[in-house]
C-alpha cells in the first residue's frame, strides 16, 4: 500500500527542501488575516501556506497538491517576487521529494494560466465529498494567479474524474495508441516527403515494428522493413563507445602494451602521442567520448561541403593537433567547455586500432556485431558492396518543392570517418543491440551491466534544471528537457523546434542521440529505467528530419497523461508535432531559396578570380573555367578525393562564394552547410597591382588562407608535407 502523507509529513518536506520558507500570512490577503481564517475562507482545512524569508533563487510562487483517497493537501508557496520557471522548479522539487518518500500522489502545476479563485472554486465543487458543500459566501479574495492542474496517481489509486497513472511511469502501447501514432506519423512523412522511415519501439517487453511512407498505409510488424540498411551517422558513436569500454575493461598487460583497465583518465598524448593543448593538462580518453577534450568541430576539414571525406588519418591527426592547439590557446586553460565534435571519436577509433591489434571494423565485428548476431550491420565497404540493392534503403535528398531524388549513398567506411559517422545498420540490429544493453540477465552477451553503467553514466554535467549530462552513449536528460531533439537538423533550421512536453512525468530519464548525413537521418531515445527505447531511421535529408519528429511523437504518446474529463475543461498538454513539422518544412524552404538567391554576381572593377590551384595546409581549392565564362570549384583533400563541383561566384571585387551550378539546387550541399560549412563566403586578397593572390575562409575564429599556386602541375601530395 502506498504511504499517505500527513500534514507533519508535508511540513517536514518543506523544512528539508526549503529552510528559507516559513508559514506566514500570504500576500494577497489582508495582514489582519490569521492562518486559520484564510484556511476557513478557502474551505480547505489542509491548506499549507509558506512564504520566502528573503529575495533570492526561490523568489516566485507555485502550487503543488498532494492527493490521497482520504484527504487533499494543498501546499501554496509564495514569495516576494515572481519570475518565469520558478513555479515549475518548485513543483518539480516537491514532486521528486514526494515520489522518493512513496507518497500516494502528487500533482504538479502546468503553464496554463487560471485565476486562483476559479481554481479553488472548482475544488470546492469537485471534492464536496472531502470538504462538505462549498458556499459562494465563504469568499475567495485576493489570490495570485496560479496554473492549471494535472493529476498523477501512484499505485493506480482512482480519484473522481481522472485516470490513474504512476509518477515516472509510461502508458501502454495499445491499439488506440498505435493508430494515433500511425495517423500522425504518416502526416509527418507527407510533410517531409521522405520515402521511408523505419521505427521500432520496445516497451513492456514487446517490440512494435512500424514502417512509414508518404501517402501509403503504415506497415506494421513486417520484419523485412527493419532489415533494410541505412547510414546511421552519429548513432555510430554509441557502438564505438561500447567497443572502447569493452577494450579497456578486457585488456590485460601484454608485452609492450599499456594496461588500459585503469586508463580512462590517462591522456591521449600518452597513448597516441597526439597533443591537443599548447598549455595546461592534456585531455583524457574519457574526455574524447564526452566531447570535453577541447577539440572544436572540424567537419569543414574532414569533409567537403557535400560530405565527401577529404583527409587521411595521418593528415587528420596533424590537422586536429594544429587547429585544437590554436583554438585552445585562446581559451582559459582550466575550462575548455563542451564542444560536440567528430574528432574525439575518430581518435577513439584510432586508440582501439592501436591497442586491439586489428582495424576498428574488425574489432567491432569481433566484439559486438558477431556475438550479438547483428548480421545486417556493416562496418566495411567491401562487405557493404556485396549487399543487394533491394536490402538497402537508399539515400535521397528532398528539394524545396518536395521532390525526393535518389543520390549516391555516402561512403564513410574509410578509417578516418568510420568511428564518428560511418556505420550502416538497420532498426532490427539496433534493437538487438539496445536489448542486450538494457538486459540485466547473465547471458553470453558481450554487453554486461557494467558496460551499460559506463555507457550511460553522466560525464559532463550541464547547468540546467533537468540534471542533463553528456555520457559516452549520448545526451542524458529527463523527458521534459529542452535538450531532447537538439542534435537534429530540425533544431538547427527552426529554433521553434525547441518544444518540450510539459508533463508531470518529468522525472523519467532519457538517453538521446541523433545522426544526419546527406541522404539519411536517424535518432534513438532510450529510457533505461523502463527498459524502453525508440529507434527511427529515415532515408532522406531536405525539408525535415522525420526520424526525430516521429520519435518524439511516440515519446509523447508513451508518457503523456490523459484526462477522462473533456478537453475543453482540461486543456491538453500534448504538443502538436505535426504542426511543428509543417512549420519546420516551411522554414527549410525559405533557407533553400535563400541559399540560391543570395549568391548573385555584381559588376566587377578589378581583375576576376583566375582558374588554378589555391592551396592551404590541409585542403585546397581547384578552380576551373566552365561554360559561359563561369567558374567551378572543388575542395580537394590528400586522399585523391575531392568534393563535387560547385559554382564559384565572385559577388564583388573582394568577395566570392560557393553556390549550386546552373540547373542544380541547394540539395547539392551536405548537412554541414548548416554547421561548419555554413559560411562558404571567401575574402579575396590581392597584391599591390590588384591581382588575386589568395582566397580566405573564416572558420572556428580563425582564417584558412588558400594561396594561388604559380604552377598547376604541383603534386597534391606536397600540400600536406610538414
XYZ file of C-alpha atoms in Angstrom, residues 193-660:
468
model
C 8.387 13.771 -48.445
C 10.889 11.246 -47.101
C 10.488 7.911 -48.931
C 10.975 5.652 -45.893
C 11.151 5.736 -42.127
C 11.519 2.526 -40.118
C 10.694 2.659 -36.407
C 10.976 0.093 -33.629
C 9.506 0.736 -30.190
C 10.480 -1.598 -27.361
C 8.152 -1.232 -24.385
C 6.901 -3.536 -21.625
C 8.887 -6.408 -23.069
C 7.283 -6.165 -26.516
C 8.676 -4.851 -29.790
C 6.432 -2.811 -32.058
C 7.635 -2.608 -35.674
C 6.378 0.289 -37.785
C 7.324 1.491 -41.265
C 6.043 4.705 -42.823
C 5.958 6.264 -46.295
C 4.100 9.295 -47.693
C 0.559 8.613 -48.906
C 0.815 4.920 -48.030
C -0.711 2.855 -45.273
C 1.738 2.200 -42.410
C 3.256 -1.283 -42.415
C 3.173 -2.933 -39.007
C 5.283 -5.908 -37.930
C 6.930 -6.600 -41.302
C 10.466 -7.650 -40.386
C 11.819 -7.029 -43.897
C 11.194 -3.292 -43.455
C 13.521 -3.361 -40.465
C 16.365 -5.228 -42.136
C 16.881 -2.500 -44.740
C 20.196 -0.754 -44.137
C 20.622 2.968 -43.567
C 23.711 5.028 -42.830
C 23.182 5.786 -39.140
C 25.556 8.760 -38.965
C 26.417 9.774 -35.417
C 24.492 6.824 -33.986
C 27.721 5.010 -34.887
C 29.240 6.658 -31.826
C 27.354 4.504 -29.321
C 28.759 1.346 -30.940
C 32.293 2.761 -30.949
C 31.979 3.943 -27.333
C 30.798 0.460 -26.364
C 33.779 -1.069 -28.162
C 36.124 1.264 -26.273
C 34.562 0.233 -22.956
C 34.939 -3.455 -23.808
C 38.557 -2.948 -24.850
C 39.534 -1.053 -21.722
C 37.702 -3.491 -19.453
C 39.137 -6.605 -21.062
C 42.711 -5.591 -21.775
C 45.362 -7.404 -19.793
C 49.013 -6.462 -19.571
C 50.775 -7.819 -22.615
C 54.306 -7.438 -23.798
C 54.988 -3.894 -24.919
C 51.449 -2.650 -24.282
C 49.985 -0.393 -21.634
C 47.376 -1.770 -19.293
C 44.172 0.057 -20.179
C 41.844 -1.150 -17.431
C 42.565 1.971 -15.378
C 43.349 4.201 -18.308
C 40.158 6.261 -18.592
C 41.958 9.205 -17.063
C 45.180 8.700 -18.989
C 45.852 11.343 -21.601
C 45.580 10.967 -25.348
C 49.110 12.328 -25.559
C 50.336 9.361 -23.518
C 48.677 6.715 -25.670
C 48.589 8.221 -29.162
C 51.218 10.945 -28.997
C 48.582 13.498 -30.052
C 48.918 16.871 -28.307
C 45.700 18.887 -28.316
C 46.628 21.735 -25.987
C 49.563 24.085 -26.177
C 49.443 24.534 -22.401
C 47.622 23.044 -19.445
C 46.640 19.432 -18.885
C 46.028 17.220 -21.883
C 42.557 15.669 -22.410
C 41.877 12.111 -21.305
C 40.381 9.110 -23.059
C 37.155 9.748 -21.153
C 37.014 13.334 -22.398
C 37.277 12.175 -26.012
C 33.999 10.311 -25.627
C 32.077 13.010 -23.735
C 33.121 15.874 -26.055
C 35.118 17.822 -23.446
C 38.541 17.208 -24.977
C 38.806 20.749 -26.299
C 38.595 19.575 -29.918
C 36.489 22.006 -31.956
C 34.095 20.767 -34.592
C 36.292 20.196 -37.644
C 33.821 18.877 -40.190
C 34.824 21.531 -42.728
C 38.311 19.981 -42.782
C 37.319 16.317 -42.527
C 34.504 16.595 -45.086
C 33.770 18.684 -48.134
C 30.550 20.733 -48.333
C 28.847 17.685 -49.873
C 30.062 15.283 -47.169
C 32.973 13.713 -49.084
C 35.775 12.550 -46.757
C 38.865 14.592 -47.682
C 41.555 13.692 -45.141
C 43.511 10.523 -44.465
C 44.005 9.512 -40.848
C 47.576 10.817 -40.866
C 46.539 14.228 -42.148
C 43.614 14.289 -39.723
C 45.948 13.772 -36.751
C 48.218 16.601 -37.925
C 45.230 18.846 -38.533
C 43.481 18.152 -35.224
C 46.695 18.878 -33.300
C 47.362 22.175 -35.055
C 43.836 23.579 -35.017
C 42.966 22.369 -31.497
C 46.114 23.946 -30.086
C 45.424 27.193 -31.917
C 41.779 27.372 -30.814
C 42.503 26.211 -27.258
C 45.281 28.773 -26.835
C 42.540 31.413 -26.843
C 40.511 29.535 -24.210
C 41.066 29.571 -20.412
C 43.244 26.536 -19.785
C 41.117 25.202 -16.937
C 37.836 25.057 -18.829
C 37.628 24.123 -22.483
C 33.908 23.570 -22.175
C 31.743 21.108 -24.016
C 32.047 21.021 -27.808
C 30.209 18.369 -29.767
C 32.650 17.073 -32.360
C 33.502 14.080 -34.528
C 37.239 14.403 -33.943
C 37.185 12.856 -30.478
C 35.561 9.675 -31.745
C 37.945 9.486 -34.698
C 40.802 9.483 -32.182
C 38.928 6.916 -30.069
C 38.752 4.700 -33.146
C 42.493 5.149 -33.624
C 43.029 4.186 -29.970
C 41.020 0.981 -30.448
C 43.043 0.152 -33.544
C 46.319 0.820 -31.725
C 45.612 -1.436 -28.724
C 43.352 -4.135 -30.167
C 45.881 -5.243 -32.740
C 43.322 -5.077 -35.556
C 41.367 -2.492 -37.507
C 38.397 -0.742 -35.937
C 35.977 -2.552 -38.236
C 37.495 -5.932 -37.336
C 37.242 -5.141 -33.637
C 33.596 -4.046 -33.945
C 32.796 -7.245 -35.834
C 34.577 -9.454 -33.302
C 33.321 -7.900 -30.067
C 29.811 -6.623 -30.873
C 28.328 -7.472 -34.260
C 29.096 -11.199 -34.480
C 28.372 -12.085 -30.810
C 25.028 -10.262 -30.944
C 24.060 -11.532 -34.377
C 23.868 -8.067 -35.938
C 24.192 -9.533 -39.422
C 22.729 -6.512 -41.216
C 25.196 -4.002 -39.782
C 28.170 -3.074 -41.957
C 31.499 -1.528 -41.000
C 33.474 -2.238 -44.174
C 32.945 -1.079 -47.734
C 33.869 -4.496 -49.112
C 31.048 -6.244 -47.244
C 28.523 -3.498 -47.886
C 29.099 -3.587 -51.647
C 28.109 -7.260 -51.645
C 24.679 -6.435 -50.240
C 21.824 -6.483 -52.729
C 20.353 -3.076 -53.521
C 16.898 -4.370 -52.563
C 18.216 -4.721 -48.994
C 19.362 -1.096 -48.876
C 17.097 1.826 -48.031
C 18.889 4.111 -50.489
C 19.826 7.755 -49.912
C 17.641 10.668 -51.029
C 17.540 14.449 -50.892
C 14.271 16.372 -50.955
C 14.034 19.663 -52.846
C 12.216 22.790 -51.698
C 9.330 21.735 -53.944
C 9.083 18.459 -52.036
C 10.530 16.174 -54.701
C 12.749 13.342 -53.373
C 15.750 12.491 -55.549
C 17.941 9.397 -55.274
C 21.627 10.136 -54.686
C 24.756 8.026 -54.342
C 24.964 6.666 -50.817
C 27.649 8.372 -48.727
C 30.655 6.176 -48.006
C 32.386 6.731 -44.675
C 33.903 3.269 -44.325
C 37.480 4.575 -44.508
C 39.457 4.694 -41.280
C 39.066 8.463 -40.865
C 35.297 8.865 -40.585
C 34.040 5.384 -39.661
C 34.198 5.842 -35.886
C 32.296 9.113 -35.972
C 29.618 8.638 -38.586
C 30.279 5.748 -40.957
C 28.328 2.642 -39.908
C 25.383 1.242 -41.885
C 22.748 -0.626 -39.893
C 19.020 -1.313 -39.602
C 16.388 -0.853 -36.921
C 16.261 -4.581 -36.157
C 20.013 -4.817 -35.485
C 19.998 -1.678 -33.356
C 17.077 -3.121 -31.390
C 19.158 -6.257 -30.768
C 21.989 -4.046 -29.508
C 19.776 -1.964 -27.198
C 18.003 -5.041 -25.834
C 21.366 -6.559 -24.921
C 22.484 -3.273 -23.424
C 19.404 -2.959 -21.213
C 19.280 -6.617 -20.191
C 20.219 -7.399 -16.602
C 20.296 -11.137 -17.195
C 23.517 -13.124 -17.075
C 23.881 -14.096 -20.716
C 26.771 -14.691 -23.074
C 26.280 -11.195 -24.453
C 29.456 -9.102 -24.648
C 27.454 -6.232 -23.175
C 27.464 -6.569 -19.409
C 25.554 -4.498 -16.878
C 28.851 -2.756 -16.227
C 29.037 -1.808 -19.916
C 25.638 -0.116 -19.736
C 26.518 1.656 -16.495
C 29.672 3.106 -18.012
C 27.905 3.995 -21.236
C 25.032 5.857 -19.541
C 26.951 7.358 -16.618
C 26.870 11.200 -16.552
C 30.241 12.625 -17.566
C 29.964 16.291 -18.433
C 27.067 17.778 -16.430
C 25.201 20.738 -17.906
C 23.874 23.546 -15.759
C 20.136 23.072 -16.175
C 17.111 22.017 -14.171
C 16.947 18.543 -15.715
C 20.332 17.267 -14.488
C 21.318 16.911 -18.129
C 24.703 15.488 -18.944
C 26.737 14.096 -21.784
C 27.536 10.411 -21.439
C 29.606 8.193 -23.704
C 26.383 6.957 -25.305
C 24.754 10.311 -25.965
C 22.862 13.060 -24.201
C 21.352 12.062 -20.856
C 18.471 14.171 -19.556
C 14.810 13.957 -18.495
C 11.746 13.680 -20.660
C 10.746 17.329 -20.225
C 14.135 18.726 -21.205
C 14.549 21.233 -23.999
C 17.753 19.382 -24.961
C 15.808 16.497 -26.492
C 15.958 16.902 -30.246
C 18.931 19.260 -30.034
C 21.142 17.105 -32.292
C 18.581 17.046 -35.107
C 18.667 19.363 -38.115
C 15.094 20.267 -37.168
C 16.504 22.261 -34.270
C 19.212 23.894 -36.374
C 16.838 25.086 -39.075
C 13.936 26.126 -36.897
C 14.617 27.116 -33.279
C 10.871 26.850 -32.619
C 11.503 23.103 -32.640
C 12.823 23.555 -29.103
C 9.473 22.394 -27.794
C 9.200 20.463 -24.583
C 6.493 18.118 -23.436
C 5.339 19.726 -20.166
C 4.185 16.541 -18.499
C 4.426 15.665 -14.823
C 6.370 12.512 -15.729
C 9.376 14.772 -15.956
C 11.456 12.530 -13.709
C 11.773 9.935 -16.490
C 15.402 9.590 -17.557
C 16.130 9.633 -21.299
C 19.307 8.885 -23.257
C 19.198 10.548 -26.671
C 21.298 10.782 -29.802
C 20.724 11.617 -33.452
C 22.700 11.326 -36.647
C 22.400 13.058 -40.003
C 24.463 12.628 -43.153
C 23.481 13.624 -46.655
C 20.617 11.325 -47.603
C 19.907 9.812 -44.158
C 18.622 10.954 -40.753
C 18.257 8.858 -37.607
C 17.617 9.084 -33.889
C 17.161 6.983 -30.787
C 15.598 7.594 -27.394
C 16.371 5.142 -24.590
C 14.504 5.153 -21.279
C 16.879 2.895 -19.314
C 14.874 2.742 -16.085
C 11.922 1.333 -18.024
C 13.906 -0.805 -20.500
C 12.134 1.125 -23.236
C 13.614 2.518 -26.431
C 12.606 4.114 -29.725
C 14.746 3.778 -32.864
C 13.911 5.662 -36.061
C 15.904 5.523 -39.310
C 14.921 7.540 -42.403
C 16.373 7.764 -45.894
C 16.262 11.438 -46.861
C 17.505 14.853 -45.894
C 15.870 18.024 -47.074
C 12.712 19.514 -45.636
C 12.531 17.944 -42.161
C 14.122 15.192 -40.117
C 11.140 12.844 -39.915
C 13.052 10.394 -37.718
C 13.192 12.854 -34.845
C 9.642 14.166 -35.205
C 8.210 10.640 -35.229
C 10.418 9.538 -32.316
C 9.239 12.447 -30.208
C 5.640 11.857 -31.216
C 5.960 8.301 -29.883
C 7.781 9.516 -26.778
C 4.860 11.828 -26.086
C 2.311 9.048 -26.538
C 4.229 6.872 -24.086
C 4.454 9.486 -21.380
C 1.537 11.902 -21.673
C -1.144 11.778 -19.008
C -4.679 11.701 -20.386
C -7.632 13.179 -18.537
C -11.008 11.485 -18.771
C -12.681 14.874 -18.499
C -13.481 16.970 -21.550
C -10.544 18.623 -23.275
C -12.355 21.978 -23.044
C -12.279 21.894 -19.270
C -8.831 20.360 -19.010
C -6.519 21.714 -21.733
C -4.341 19.026 -23.260
C -0.618 19.096 -22.611
C 0.055 17.472 -25.982
C 2.459 19.122 -28.376
C 1.215 19.242 -31.969
C 4.252 17.580 -33.534
C 2.645 17.576 -36.989
C 2.153 21.346 -36.911
C 5.740 21.826 -35.768
C 6.965 19.639 -38.636
C 4.970 21.772 -41.081
C 6.498 24.970 -39.692
C 9.963 23.439 -39.905
C 9.448 22.451 -43.537
C 8.348 25.999 -44.393
C 11.450 27.380 -42.692
C 13.677 24.970 -44.621
C 12.096 26.013 -47.921
C 12.998 29.597 -47.087
C 16.568 28.572 -46.265
C 16.885 26.634 -49.526
C 15.636 29.572 -51.563
C 17.949 31.981 -49.759
C 20.936 29.716 -50.464
C 20.416 30.136 -54.206
C 19.050 33.676 -54.461
C 21.675 35.335 -52.250
C 24.587 34.284 -54.470
C 24.394 36.650 -57.417
C 27.321 38.291 -59.181
C 27.827 42.054 -59.194
C 29.705 44.164 -61.739
C 33.480 43.998 -61.123
C 36.054 46.779 -61.459
C 39.179 44.739 -60.580
C 40.628 41.558 -62.149
C 38.491 38.471 -61.628
C 39.439 35.196 -59.947
C 41.831 33.108 -62.026
C 41.498 29.367 -62.548
C 44.151 27.415 -60.707
C 45.018 25.554 -57.551
C 44.581 27.530 -54.311
C 46.450 25.746 -51.538
C 46.119 25.757 -47.753
C 47.849 23.446 -45.307
C 45.115 20.814 -45.083
C 42.972 21.251 -48.189
C 42.958 23.121 -51.476
C 40.542 24.699 -53.930
C 40.683 23.599 -57.552
C 39.161 26.388 -59.663
C 38.327 25.748 -63.316
C 36.685 27.548 -66.214
C 33.220 26.356 -67.120
C 30.711 27.185 -69.826
C 29.603 30.777 -70.419
C 32.675 32.210 -68.735
C 31.775 30.897 -65.295
C 33.996 29.202 -62.722
C 33.638 25.949 -60.830
C 35.463 24.937 -57.662
C 36.112 21.632 -55.896
C 37.521 21.227 -52.384
C 40.432 18.793 -52.590
C 41.982 16.678 -49.847
C 45.032 14.423 -49.639
C 43.274 11.141 -50.399
C 42.933 11.635 -54.129
C 39.335 12.648 -53.462
C 37.557 15.943 -53.851
C 34.098 17.305 -53.284
C 31.653 17.695 -56.112
C 31.992 20.797 -58.275
C 30.247 23.961 -57.161
C 29.855 27.240 -58.924
C 32.372 29.813 -57.666
C 30.589 33.151 -57.742
C 32.578 36.357 -57.422
C 29.926 38.563 -55.870
C 32.181 41.628 -55.643
C 35.800 42.721 -56.083
C 36.668 41.475 -52.598
C 34.287 38.581 -52.016
C 33.403 35.217 -53.548
C 31.078 32.412 -52.525
C 30.038 28.876 -53.409
C 26.690 28.011 -54.935
C 24.883 25.321 -56.912
